[in-house]
PDB file of C-alpha atoms in Angstrom:
ATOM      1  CA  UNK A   1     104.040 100.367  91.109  1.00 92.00           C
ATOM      2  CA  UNK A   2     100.595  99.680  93.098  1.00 94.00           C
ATOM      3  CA  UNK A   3      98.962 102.859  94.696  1.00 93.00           C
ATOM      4  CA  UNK A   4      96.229 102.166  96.604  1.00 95.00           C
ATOM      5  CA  UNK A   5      93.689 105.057  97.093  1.00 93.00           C
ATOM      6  CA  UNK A   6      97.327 107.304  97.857  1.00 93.00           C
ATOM      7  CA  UNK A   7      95.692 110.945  97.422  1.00 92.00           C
ATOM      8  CA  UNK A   8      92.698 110.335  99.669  1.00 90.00           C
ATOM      9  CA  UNK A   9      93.763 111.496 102.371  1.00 90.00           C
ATOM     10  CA  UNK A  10      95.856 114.629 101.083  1.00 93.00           C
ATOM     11  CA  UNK A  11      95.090 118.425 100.894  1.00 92.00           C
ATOM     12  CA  UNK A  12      94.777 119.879  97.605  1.00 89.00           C
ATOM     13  CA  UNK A  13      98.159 121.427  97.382  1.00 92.00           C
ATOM     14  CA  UNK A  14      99.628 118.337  98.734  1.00 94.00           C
ATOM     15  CA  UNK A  15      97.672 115.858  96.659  1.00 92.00           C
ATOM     16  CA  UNK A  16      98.983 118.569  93.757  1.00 92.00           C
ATOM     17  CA  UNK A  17     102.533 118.122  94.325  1.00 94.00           C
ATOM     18  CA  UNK A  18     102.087 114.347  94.848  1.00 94.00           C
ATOM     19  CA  UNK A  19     100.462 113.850  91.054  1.00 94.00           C
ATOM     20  CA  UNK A  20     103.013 116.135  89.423  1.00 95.00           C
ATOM     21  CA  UNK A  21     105.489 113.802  91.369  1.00 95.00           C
ATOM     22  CA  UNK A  22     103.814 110.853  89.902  1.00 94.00           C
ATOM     23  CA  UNK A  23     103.912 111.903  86.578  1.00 94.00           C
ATOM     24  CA  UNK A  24     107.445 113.558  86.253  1.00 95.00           C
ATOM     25  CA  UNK A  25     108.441 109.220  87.495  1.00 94.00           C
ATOM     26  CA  UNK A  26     106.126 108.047  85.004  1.00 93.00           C
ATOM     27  CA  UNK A  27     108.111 109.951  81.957  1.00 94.00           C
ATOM     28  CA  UNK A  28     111.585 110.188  83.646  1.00 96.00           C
ATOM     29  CA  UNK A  29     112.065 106.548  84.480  1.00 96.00           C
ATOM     30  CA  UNK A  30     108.993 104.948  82.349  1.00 94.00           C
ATOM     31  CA  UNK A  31     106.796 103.863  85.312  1.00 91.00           C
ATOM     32  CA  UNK A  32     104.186 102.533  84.955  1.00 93.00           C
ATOM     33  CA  UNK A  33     101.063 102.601  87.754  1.00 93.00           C
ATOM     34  CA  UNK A  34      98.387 100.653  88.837  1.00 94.00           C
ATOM     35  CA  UNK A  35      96.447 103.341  90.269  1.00 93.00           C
ATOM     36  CA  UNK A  36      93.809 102.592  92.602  1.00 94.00           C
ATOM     37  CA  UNK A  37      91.141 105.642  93.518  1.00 92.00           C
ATOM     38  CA  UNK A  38      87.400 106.814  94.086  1.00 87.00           C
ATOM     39  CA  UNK A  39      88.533 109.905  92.933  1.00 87.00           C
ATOM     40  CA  UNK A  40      88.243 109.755  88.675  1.00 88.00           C
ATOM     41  CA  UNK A  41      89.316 113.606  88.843  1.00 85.00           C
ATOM     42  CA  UNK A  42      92.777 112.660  90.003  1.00 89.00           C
ATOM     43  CA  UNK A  43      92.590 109.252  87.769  1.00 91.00           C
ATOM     44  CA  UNK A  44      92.539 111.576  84.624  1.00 90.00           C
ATOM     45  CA  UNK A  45      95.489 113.210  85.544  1.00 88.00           C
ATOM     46  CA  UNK A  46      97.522 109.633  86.125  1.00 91.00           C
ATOM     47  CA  UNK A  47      95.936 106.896  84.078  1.00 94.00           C
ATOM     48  CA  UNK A  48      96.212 106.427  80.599  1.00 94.00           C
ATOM     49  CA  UNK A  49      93.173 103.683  80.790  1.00 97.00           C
ATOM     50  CA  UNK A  50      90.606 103.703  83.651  1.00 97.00           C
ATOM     51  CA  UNK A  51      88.591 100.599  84.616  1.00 97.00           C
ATOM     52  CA  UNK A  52      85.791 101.114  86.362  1.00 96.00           C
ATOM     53  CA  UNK A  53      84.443  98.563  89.104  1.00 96.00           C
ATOM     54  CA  UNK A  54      80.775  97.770  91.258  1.00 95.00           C
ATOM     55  CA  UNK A  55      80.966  95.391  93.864  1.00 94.00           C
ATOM     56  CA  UNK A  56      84.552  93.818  92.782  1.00 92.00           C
ATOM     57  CA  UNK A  57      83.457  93.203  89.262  1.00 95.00           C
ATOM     58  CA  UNK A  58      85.154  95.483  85.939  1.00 97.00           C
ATOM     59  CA  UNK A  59      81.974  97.083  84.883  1.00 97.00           C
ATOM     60  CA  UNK A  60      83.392  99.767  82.300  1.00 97.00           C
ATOM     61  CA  UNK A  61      87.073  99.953  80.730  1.00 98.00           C
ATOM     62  CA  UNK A  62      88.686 102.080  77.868  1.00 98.00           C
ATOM     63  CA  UNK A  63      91.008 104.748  77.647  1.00 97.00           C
ATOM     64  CA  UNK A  64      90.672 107.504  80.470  1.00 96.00           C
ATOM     65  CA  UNK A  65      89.810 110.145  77.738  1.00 95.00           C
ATOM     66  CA  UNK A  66      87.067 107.473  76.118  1.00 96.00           C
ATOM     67  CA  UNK A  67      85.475 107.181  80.224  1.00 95.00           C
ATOM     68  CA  UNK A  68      85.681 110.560  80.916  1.00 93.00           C
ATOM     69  CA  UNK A  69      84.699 111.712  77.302  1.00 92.00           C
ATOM     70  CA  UNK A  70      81.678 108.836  76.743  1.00 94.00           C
ATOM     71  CA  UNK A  71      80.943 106.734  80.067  1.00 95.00           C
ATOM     72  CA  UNK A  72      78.127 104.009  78.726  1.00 95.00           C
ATOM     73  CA  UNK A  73      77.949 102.038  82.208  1.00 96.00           C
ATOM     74  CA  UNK A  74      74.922 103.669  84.126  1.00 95.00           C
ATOM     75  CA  UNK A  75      77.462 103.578  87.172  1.00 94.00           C
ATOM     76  CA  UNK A  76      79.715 105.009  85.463  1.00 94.00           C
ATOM     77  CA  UNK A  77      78.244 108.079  84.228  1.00 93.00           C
ATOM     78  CA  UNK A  78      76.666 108.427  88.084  1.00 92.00           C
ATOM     79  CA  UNK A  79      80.360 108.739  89.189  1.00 92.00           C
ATOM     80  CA  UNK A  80      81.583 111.270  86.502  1.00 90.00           C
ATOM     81  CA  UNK A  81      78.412 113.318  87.448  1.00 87.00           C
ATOM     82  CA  UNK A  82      79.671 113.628  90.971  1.00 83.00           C
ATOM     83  CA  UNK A  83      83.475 115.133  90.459  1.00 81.00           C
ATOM     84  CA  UNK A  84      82.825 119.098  90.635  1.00 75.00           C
ATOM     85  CA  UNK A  85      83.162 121.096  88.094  1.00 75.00           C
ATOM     86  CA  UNK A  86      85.485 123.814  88.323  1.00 72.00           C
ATOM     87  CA  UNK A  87      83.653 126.527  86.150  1.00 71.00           C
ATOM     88  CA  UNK A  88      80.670 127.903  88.071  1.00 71.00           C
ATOM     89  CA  UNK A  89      78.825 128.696  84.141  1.00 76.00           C
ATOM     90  CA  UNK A  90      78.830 125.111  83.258  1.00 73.00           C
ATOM     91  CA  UNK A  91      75.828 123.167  84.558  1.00 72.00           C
ATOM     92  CA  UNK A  92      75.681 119.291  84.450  1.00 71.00           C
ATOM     93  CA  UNK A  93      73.005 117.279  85.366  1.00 77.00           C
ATOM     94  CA  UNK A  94      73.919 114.884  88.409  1.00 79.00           C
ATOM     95  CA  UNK A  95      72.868 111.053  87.490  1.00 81.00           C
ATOM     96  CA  UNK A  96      72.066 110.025  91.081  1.00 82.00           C
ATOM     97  CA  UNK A  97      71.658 106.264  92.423  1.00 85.00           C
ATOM     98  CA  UNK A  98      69.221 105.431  94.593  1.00 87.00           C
ATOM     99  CA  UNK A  99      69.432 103.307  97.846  1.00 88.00           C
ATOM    100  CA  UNK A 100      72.434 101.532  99.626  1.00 90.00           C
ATOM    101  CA  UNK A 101      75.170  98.956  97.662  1.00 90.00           C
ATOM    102  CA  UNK A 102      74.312  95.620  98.460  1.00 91.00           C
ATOM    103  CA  UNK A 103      76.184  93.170 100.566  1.00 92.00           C
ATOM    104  CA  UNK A 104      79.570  92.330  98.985  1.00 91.00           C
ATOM    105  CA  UNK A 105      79.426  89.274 100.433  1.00 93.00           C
ATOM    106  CA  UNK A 106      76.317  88.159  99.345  1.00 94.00           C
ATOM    107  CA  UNK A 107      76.221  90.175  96.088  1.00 93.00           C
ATOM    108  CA  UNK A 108      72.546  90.286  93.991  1.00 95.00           C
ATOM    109  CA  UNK A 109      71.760  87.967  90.904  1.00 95.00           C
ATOM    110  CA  UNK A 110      72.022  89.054  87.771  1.00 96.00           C
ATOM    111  CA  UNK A 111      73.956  92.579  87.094  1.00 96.00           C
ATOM    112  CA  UNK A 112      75.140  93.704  90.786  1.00 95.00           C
ATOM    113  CA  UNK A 113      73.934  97.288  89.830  1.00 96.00           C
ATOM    114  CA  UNK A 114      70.730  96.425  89.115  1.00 96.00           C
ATOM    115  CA  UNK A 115      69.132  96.759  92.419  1.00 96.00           C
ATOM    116  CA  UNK A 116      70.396 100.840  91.726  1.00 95.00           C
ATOM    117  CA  UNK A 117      70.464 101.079  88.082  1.00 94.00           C
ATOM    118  CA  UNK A 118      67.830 103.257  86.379  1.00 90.00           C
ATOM    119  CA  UNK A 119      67.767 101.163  83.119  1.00 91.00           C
ATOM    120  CA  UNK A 120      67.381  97.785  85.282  1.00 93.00           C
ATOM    121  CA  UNK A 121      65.309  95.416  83.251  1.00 95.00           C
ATOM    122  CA  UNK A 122      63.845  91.650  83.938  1.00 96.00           C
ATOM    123  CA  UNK A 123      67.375  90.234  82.232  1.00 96.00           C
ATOM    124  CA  UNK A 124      69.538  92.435  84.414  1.00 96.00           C
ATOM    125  CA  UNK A 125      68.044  90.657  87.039  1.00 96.00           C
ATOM    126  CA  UNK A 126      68.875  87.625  86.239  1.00 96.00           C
ATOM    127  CA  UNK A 127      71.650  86.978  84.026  1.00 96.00           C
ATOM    128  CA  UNK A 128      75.321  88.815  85.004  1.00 96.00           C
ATOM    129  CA  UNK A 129      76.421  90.447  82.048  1.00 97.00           C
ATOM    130  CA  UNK A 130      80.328  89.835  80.827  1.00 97.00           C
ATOM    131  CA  UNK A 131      82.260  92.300  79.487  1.00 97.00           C
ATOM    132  CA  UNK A 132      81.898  93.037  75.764  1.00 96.00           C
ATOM    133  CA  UNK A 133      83.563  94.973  73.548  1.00 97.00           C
ATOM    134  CA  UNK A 134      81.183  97.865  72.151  1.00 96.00           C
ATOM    135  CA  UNK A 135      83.919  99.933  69.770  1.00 95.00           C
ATOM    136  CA  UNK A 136      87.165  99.546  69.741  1.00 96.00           C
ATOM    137  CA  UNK A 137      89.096  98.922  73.055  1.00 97.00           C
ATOM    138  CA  UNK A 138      85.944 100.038  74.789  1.00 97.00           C
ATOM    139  CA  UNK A 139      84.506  97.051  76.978  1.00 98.00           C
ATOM    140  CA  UNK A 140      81.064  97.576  79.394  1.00 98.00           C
ATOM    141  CA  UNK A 141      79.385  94.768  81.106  1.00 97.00           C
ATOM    142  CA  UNK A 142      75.968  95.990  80.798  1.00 97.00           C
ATOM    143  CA  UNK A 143      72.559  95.230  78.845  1.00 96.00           C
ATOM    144  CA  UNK A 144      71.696  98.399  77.988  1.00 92.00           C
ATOM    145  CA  UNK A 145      74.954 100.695  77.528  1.00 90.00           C
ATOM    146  CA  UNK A 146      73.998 104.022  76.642  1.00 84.00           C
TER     147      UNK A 146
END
């Protein structure tokens, strides 16, 4: 099943309901989702693997725990910075990404992040990275994964 973006525009207890729905159809009946959302905090709850994409291009995929748990794309970690934290004791510093996204249409050379990145170097620049694998079903397209 294809859900495009189908929480965004739900309350919390609604958007509740609707995941618990989701996942009592992905165990019952062995359904399996490709689940697609700005929102990682409700992707945790659904996915068992999360890609992450900039710009139409993959730019981070593992396992949803191995994203949430150890994000190594610089966009990446700037998104799981910005879902809240429920627990008003725990502080996390927010990664935050300067300036606008370029034109989709007329995307950057090199890395389409690096116009935003913070670890942009000269190759970012100019030669796209591809995916690679850094551990074990763990694939980044970036340079300098952290």
């Amino acid at each position: 099943m294809i859900a495009d973006d189908p929480t965004s525009m739900l309350d919390a207890t609604v958007k509740a309901s609707f995941i618990d729905l989701m996942l009592k159809l992905k165990k019952e009946f062995n359904v399996t989702y490709f689940f697609i959302t700005h929102e990682l905090s409700v992707a945790r709850h659904i996915c068992d693997r999360i890609a992450v994409m900039y710009l139409g291009k993959i730019v981070e995929t593992s396992s949803t725990s191995k994203i949430i748990s150890d994000p190594t794309h610089p966009y990446t970690r700037a998104l799981l910075s910005a879902v809240p934290i429920l627990d008003p004791t725990l502080k996390r510093e927010r990664v935050k990404v300067p300036g606008e996204p370029p034109n989709p249409i007329n995307p950057p050379e090199g890395c389409r992040f690096h116009p935003r990145c913070p670890d942009c170097q000269d190759m970012c620049r100019k030669v796209e990275p591809q995916l690679q694998e850094i551990e074990k079903d763990h694939f980044v397209s970036c340079y300098f994964p952290q």
